Tab-separated table of C-alpha atoms and ligand atoms in Angstrom:
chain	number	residue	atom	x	y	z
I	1	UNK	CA	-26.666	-16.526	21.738
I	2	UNK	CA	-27.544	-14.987	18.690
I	3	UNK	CA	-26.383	-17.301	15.516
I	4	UNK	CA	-26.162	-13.636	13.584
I	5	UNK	CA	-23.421	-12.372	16.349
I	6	UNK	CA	-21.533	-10.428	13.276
I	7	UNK	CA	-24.575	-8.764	11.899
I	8	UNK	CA	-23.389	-5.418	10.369
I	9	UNK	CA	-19.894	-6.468	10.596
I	10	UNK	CA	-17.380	-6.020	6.847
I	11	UNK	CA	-14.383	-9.074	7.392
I	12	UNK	CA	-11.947	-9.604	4.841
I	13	UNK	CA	-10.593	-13.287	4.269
I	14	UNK	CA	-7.597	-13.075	2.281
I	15	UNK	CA	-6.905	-16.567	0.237
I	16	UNK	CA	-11.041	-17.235	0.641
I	17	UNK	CA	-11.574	-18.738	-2.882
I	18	UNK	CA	-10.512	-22.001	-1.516
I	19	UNK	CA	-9.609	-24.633	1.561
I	20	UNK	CA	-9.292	-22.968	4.767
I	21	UNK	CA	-9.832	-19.413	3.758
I	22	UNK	CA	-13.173	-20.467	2.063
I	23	UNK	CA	-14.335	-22.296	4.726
I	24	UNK	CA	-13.621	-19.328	7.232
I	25	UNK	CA	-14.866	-17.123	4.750
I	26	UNK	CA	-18.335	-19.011	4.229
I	27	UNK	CA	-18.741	-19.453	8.602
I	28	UNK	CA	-18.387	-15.938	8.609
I	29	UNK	CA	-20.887	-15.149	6.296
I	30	UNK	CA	-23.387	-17.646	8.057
I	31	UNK	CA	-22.911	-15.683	11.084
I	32	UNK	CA	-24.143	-12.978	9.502
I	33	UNK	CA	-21.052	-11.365	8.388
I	34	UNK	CA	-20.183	-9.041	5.041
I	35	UNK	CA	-17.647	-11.147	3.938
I	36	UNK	CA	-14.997	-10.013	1.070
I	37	UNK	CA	-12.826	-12.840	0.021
I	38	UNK	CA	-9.442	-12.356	-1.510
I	39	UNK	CA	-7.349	-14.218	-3.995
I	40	UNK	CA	-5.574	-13.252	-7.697
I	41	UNK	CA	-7.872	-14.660	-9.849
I	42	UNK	CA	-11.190	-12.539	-10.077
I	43	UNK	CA	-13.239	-14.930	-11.915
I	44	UNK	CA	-12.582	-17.878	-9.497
I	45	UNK	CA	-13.709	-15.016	-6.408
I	46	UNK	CA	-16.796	-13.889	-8.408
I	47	UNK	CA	-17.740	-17.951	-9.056
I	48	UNK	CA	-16.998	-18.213	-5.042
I	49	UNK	CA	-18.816	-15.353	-3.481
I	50	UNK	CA	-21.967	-16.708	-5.546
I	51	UNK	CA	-21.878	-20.158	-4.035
I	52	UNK	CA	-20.974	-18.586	-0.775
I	53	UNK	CA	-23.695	-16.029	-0.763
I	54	UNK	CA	-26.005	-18.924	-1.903
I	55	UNK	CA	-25.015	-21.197	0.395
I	56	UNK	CA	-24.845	-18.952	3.550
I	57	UNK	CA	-27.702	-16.718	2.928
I	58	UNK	CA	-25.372	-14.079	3.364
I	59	UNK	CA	-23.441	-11.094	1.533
I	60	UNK	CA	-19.787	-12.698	0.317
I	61	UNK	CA	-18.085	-10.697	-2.572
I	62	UNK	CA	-14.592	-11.106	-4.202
I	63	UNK	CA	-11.935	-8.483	-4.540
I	64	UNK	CA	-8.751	-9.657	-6.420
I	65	UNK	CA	-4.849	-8.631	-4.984
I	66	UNK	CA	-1.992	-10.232	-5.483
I	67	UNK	CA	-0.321	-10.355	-2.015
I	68	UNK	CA	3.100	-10.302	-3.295
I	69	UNK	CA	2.711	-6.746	-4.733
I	70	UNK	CA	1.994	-3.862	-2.269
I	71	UNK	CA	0.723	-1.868	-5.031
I	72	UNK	CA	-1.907	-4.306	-5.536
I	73	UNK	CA	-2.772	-4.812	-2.271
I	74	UNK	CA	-3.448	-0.765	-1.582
I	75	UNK	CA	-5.718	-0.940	-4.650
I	76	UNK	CA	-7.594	-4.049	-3.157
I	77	UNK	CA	-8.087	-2.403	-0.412
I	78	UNK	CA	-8.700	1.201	-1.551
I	79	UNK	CA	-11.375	-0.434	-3.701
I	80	UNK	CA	-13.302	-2.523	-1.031
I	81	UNK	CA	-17.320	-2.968	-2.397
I	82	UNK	CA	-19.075	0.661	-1.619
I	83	UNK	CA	-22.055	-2.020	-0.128
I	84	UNK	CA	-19.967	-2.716	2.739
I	85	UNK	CA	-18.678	-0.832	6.213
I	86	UNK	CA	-14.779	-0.543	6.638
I	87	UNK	CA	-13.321	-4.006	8.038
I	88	UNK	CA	-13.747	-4.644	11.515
I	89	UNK	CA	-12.446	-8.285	11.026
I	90	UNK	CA	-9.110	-9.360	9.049
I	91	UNK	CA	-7.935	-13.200	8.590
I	92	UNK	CA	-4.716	-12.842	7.163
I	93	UNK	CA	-5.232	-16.636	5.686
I	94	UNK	CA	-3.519	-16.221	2.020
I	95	UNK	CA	-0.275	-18.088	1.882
I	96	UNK	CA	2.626	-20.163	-0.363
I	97	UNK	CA	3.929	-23.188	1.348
I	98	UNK	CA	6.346	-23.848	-0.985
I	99	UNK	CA	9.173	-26.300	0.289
I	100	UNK	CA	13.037	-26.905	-0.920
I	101	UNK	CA	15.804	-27.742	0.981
I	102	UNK	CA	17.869	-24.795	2.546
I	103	UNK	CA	20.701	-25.140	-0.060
I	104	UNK	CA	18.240	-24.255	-2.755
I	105	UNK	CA	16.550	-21.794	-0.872
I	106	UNK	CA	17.800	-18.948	-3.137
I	107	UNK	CA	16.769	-15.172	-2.579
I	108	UNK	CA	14.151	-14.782	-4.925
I	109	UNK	CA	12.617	-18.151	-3.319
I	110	UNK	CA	13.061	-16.623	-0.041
I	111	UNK	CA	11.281	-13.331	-0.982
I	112	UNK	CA	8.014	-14.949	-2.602
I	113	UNK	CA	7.244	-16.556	0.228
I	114	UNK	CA	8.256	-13.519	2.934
I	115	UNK	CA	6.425	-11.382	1.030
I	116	UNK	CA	3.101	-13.249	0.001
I	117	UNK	CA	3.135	-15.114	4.058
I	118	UNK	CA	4.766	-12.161	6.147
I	119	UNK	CA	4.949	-9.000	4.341
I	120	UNK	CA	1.349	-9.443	2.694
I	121	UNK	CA	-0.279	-9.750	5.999
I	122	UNK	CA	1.518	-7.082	7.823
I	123	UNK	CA	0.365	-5.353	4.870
I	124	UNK	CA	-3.062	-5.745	4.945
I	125	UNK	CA	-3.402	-4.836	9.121
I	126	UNK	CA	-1.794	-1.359	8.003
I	127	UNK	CA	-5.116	-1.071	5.492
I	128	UNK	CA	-7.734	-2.078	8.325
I	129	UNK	CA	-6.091	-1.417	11.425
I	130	UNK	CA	-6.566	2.969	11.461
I	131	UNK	CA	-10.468	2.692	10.562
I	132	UNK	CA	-10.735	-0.240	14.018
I	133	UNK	CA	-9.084	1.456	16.236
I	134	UNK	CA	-10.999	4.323	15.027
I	135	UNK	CA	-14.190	2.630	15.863
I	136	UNK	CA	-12.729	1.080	19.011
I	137	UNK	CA	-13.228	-2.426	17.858
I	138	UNK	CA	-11.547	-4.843	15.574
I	139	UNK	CA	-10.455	-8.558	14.932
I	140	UNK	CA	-7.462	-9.564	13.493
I	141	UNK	CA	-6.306	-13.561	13.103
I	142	UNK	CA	-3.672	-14.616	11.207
I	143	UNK	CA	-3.518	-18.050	10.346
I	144	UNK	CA	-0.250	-19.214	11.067
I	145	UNK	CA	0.936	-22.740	11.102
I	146	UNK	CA	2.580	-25.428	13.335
I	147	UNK	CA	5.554	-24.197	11.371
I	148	UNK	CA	5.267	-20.999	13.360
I	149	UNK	CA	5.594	-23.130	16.919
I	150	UNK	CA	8.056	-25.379	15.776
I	151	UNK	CA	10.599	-26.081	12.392
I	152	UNK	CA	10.263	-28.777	9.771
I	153	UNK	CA	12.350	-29.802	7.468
I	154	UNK	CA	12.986	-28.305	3.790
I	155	UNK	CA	10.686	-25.260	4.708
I	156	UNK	CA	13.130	-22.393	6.161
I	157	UNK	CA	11.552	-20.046	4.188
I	158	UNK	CA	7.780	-21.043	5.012
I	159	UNK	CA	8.681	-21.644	8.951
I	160	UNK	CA	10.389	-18.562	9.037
I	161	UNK	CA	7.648	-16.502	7.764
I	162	UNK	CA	5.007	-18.340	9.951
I	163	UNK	CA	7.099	-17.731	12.987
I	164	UNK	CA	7.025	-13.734	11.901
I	165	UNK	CA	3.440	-13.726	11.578
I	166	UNK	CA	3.508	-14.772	15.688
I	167	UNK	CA	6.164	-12.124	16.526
I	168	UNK	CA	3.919	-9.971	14.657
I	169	UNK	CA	0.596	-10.849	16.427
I	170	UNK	CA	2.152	-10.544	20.052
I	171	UNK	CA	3.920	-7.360	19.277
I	172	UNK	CA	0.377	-5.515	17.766
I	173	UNK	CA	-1.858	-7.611	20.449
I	174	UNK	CA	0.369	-5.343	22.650
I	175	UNK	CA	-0.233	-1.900	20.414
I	176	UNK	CA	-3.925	-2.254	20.300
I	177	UNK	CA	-4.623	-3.622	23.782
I	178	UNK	CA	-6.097	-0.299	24.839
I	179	UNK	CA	-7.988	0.382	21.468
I	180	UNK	CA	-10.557	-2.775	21.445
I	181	UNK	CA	-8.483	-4.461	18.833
I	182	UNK	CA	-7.573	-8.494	18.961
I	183	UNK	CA	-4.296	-9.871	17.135
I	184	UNK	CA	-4.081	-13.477	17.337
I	185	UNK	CA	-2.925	-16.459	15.575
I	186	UNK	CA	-4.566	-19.672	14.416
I	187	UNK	CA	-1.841	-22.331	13.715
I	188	UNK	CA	-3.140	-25.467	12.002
I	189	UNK	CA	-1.605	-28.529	11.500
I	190	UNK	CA	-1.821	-30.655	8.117
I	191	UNK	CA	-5.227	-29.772	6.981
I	192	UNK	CA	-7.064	-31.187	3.952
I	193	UNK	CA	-6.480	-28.737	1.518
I	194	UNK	CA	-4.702	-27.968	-2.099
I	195	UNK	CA	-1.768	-27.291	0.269
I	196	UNK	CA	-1.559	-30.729	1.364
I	197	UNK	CA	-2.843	-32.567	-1.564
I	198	UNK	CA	0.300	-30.395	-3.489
I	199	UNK	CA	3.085	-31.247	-0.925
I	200	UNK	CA	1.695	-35.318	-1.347
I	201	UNK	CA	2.190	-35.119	-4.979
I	202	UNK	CA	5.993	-33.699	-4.534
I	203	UNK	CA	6.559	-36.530	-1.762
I	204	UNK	CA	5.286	-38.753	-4.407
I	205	UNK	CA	7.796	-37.107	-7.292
I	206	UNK	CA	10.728	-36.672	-5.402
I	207	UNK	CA	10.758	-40.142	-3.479
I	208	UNK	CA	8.782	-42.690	-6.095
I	209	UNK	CA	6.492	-43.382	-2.709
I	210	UNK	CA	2.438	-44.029	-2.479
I	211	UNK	CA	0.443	-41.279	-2.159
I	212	UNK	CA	-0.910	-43.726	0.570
I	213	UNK	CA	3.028	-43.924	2.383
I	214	UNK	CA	3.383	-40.088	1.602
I	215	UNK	CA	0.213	-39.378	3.251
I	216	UNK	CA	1.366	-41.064	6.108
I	217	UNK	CA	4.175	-39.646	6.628
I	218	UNK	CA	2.503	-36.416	7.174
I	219	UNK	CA	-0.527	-37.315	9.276
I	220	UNK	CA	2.044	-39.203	11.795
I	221	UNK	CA	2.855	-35.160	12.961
I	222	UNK	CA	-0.714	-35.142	14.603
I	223	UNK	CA	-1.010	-37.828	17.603
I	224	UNK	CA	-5.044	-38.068	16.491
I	225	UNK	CA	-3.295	-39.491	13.502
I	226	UNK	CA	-5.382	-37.702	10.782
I	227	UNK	CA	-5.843	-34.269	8.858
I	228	UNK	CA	-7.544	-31.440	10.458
I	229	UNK	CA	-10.413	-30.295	8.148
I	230	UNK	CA	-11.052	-26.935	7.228
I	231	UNK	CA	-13.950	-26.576	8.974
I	232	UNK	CA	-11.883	-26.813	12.284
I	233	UNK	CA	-10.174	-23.717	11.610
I	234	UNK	CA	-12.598	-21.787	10.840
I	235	UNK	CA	-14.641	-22.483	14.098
I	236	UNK	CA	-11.432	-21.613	16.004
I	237	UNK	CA	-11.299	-18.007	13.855
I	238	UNK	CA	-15.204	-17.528	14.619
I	239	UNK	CA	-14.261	-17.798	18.061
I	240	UNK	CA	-11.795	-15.532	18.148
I	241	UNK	CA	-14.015	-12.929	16.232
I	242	UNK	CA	-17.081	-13.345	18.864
I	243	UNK	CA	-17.474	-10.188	21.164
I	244	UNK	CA	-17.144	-12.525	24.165
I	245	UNK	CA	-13.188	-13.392	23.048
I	246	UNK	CA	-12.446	-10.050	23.698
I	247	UNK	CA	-9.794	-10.158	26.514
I	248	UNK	CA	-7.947	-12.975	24.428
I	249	UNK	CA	-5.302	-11.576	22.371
I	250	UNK	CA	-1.590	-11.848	21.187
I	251	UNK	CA	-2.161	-16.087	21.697
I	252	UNK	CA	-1.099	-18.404	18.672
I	253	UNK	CA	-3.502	-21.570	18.742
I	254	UNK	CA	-2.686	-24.770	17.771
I	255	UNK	CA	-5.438	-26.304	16.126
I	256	UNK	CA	-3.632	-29.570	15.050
I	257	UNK	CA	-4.914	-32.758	17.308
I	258	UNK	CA	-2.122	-32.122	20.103
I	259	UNK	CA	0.937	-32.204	17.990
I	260	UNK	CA	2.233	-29.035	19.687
I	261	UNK	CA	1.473	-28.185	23.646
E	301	NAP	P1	-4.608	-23.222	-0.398
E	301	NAP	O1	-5.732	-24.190	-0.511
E	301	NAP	O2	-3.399	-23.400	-1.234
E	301	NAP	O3	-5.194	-21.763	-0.649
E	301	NAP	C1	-4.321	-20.665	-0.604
E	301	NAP	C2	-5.120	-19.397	-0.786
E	301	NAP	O4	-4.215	-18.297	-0.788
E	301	NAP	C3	-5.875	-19.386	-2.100
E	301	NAP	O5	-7.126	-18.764	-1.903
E	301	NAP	C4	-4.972	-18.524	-2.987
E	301	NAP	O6	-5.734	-17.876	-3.965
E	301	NAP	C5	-4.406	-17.531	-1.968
E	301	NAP	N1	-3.138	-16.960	-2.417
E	301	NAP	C6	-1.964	-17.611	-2.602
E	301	NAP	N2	-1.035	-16.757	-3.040
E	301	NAP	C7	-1.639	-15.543	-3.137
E	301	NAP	C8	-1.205	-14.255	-3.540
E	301	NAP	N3	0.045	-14.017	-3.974
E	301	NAP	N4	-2.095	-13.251	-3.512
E	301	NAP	C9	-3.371	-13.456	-3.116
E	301	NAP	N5	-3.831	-14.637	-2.704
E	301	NAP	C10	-2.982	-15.674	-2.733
E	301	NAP	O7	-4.107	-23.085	1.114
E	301	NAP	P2	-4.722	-23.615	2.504
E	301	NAP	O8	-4.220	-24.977	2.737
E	301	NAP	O9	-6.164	-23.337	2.551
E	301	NAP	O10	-3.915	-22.677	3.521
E	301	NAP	C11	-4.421	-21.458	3.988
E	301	NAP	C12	-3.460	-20.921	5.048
E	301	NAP	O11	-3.295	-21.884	6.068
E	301	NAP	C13	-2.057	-20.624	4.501
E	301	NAP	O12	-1.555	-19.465	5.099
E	301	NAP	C14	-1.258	-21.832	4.946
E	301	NAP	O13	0.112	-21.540	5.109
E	301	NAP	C15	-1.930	-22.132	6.263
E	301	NAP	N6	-1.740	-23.527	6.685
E	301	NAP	C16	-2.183	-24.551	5.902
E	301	NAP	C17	-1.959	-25.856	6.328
E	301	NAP	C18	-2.404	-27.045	5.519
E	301	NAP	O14	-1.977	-28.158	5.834
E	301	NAP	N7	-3.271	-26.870	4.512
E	301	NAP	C19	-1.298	-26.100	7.537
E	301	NAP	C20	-0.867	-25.026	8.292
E	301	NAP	C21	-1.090	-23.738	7.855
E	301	NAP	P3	-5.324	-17.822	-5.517
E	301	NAP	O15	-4.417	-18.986	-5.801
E	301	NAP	O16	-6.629	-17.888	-6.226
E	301	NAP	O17	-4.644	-16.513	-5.651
């Protein structure tokens, strides 16, 4: 099998400048994709796309949009690099995991994170999805979480917007069954990201525990007893992309050492 299987393919990585979207982002571009990575701060995408293209070989460029504004993201996407064909892949990977306890989970909390994790997504499809089912062909994966299979804890806002993005995939895996478009879902447990390395340091604030103890506590979710590294997710998302996935769709896969089944 050809290591170049996405040769000629444009996929958009929203959140690529850094953990898992990068390193989905930078297997896609090895394969021998166009990649444009997403993410608000233009600088930090230009700085990314370089090492990216460097390290890959391939063609990686950054496009700025802040998810939480529609206006920006029609702009983003209205504005796409002229080098490039329309999408044919989407990884809806961009997302807050902000946590607080339901009693302070006030509106305007609730509404960052439904509208950066949820709304920003279901965005984005709307911008891609007429041009692949246009062509006949398309891959869409939107990394969910373990929060979308199951609840935590002090994250109603995040779990509830990670569920969504599942009643969202199996809805539009159902739309574009007929039209050679995939919708699925990658749902990783604790990976070793910003993400992670953020929620250890609020453990660490709000309880006066190690970093060691609060580290702990969340790798004791995964039964293998560890964080899942980036690079595991973005082998599952190449998967899904490959022309031989094409009869899987509307599935949510935990990639997260067997702490759902
Ligand atoms: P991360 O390191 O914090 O990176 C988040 C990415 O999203 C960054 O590229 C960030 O770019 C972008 N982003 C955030 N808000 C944005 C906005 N308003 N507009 C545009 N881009 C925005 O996160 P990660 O750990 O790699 O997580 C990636 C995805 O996996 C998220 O959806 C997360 O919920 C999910 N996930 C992560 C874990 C985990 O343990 N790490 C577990 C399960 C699921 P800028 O800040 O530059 O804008």
């Amino acid at each position: 099998m050809s290591d170049k299987i996405f040769e000629g393919q444009h996929a958009v990585v929203t959140g690529g400048s850094r953990g898992i979207g990068a390193a989905i982002a930078e297997t896609l571009a090895r394969h021998g994709a166009m990649v444009t990575i997403m993410g608000r701060s233009i600088a930090t995408l230009d700085t990314r796309a370089r090492e990216m293209s460097a390290a890959s070989g391939g063609q990686v460029a950054g496009c700025a949009v802040d998810l939480g504004d529609p206006a920006s993201i029609d702009h983003a996407f209205d504005n796409l690099s002229g080098d490039f064909p329309a999408p044919s892949i989407l990884v809806n990977n961009a997302g807050l995991a902000l946590s607080a306890p339901f009693s302070r989970t006030d509106l305007d909390f609730w509404n960052k994170i439904l509208g950066v994790d949820l709304t920003g997504a279901f965005l984005c499809i709307r911008k891609v999805l007429p041009a692949m089912t246009k062509a006949g062909h398309g891959r869409i994966v939107n990394i969910s979480s373990t929060a979308g299979l199951k609840g935590y804890p002090y994250v109603s806002a995040y779990c509830a917007a990670k569920h969504g993005l599942i009643g969202l995939t199996r809805s539009l895996a159902l739309e574009t069954a007929h039209k050679g478009v995939t919708v699925n879902s990658v749902c990783p447990g604790y990976t070793d990201t910003d993400i992670v390395r953020d929620t250890i340091a609020n453990i660490v604030n709000k309880t006066g525990r190690s970093a060691e103890d609060a580290l702990a506590e969340l790798v004791k979710h995964n039964p293998q007893s560890r964080l899942i590294q980036p690079a595991e997710i973005a082998e599952a998302v190449v998967w899904l992309c490959r022309p031989e996935s094409a009869s899987v769709t509307g599935q949510s896969i935990a990639v997260a050492g067997g702490e759902v089944m």
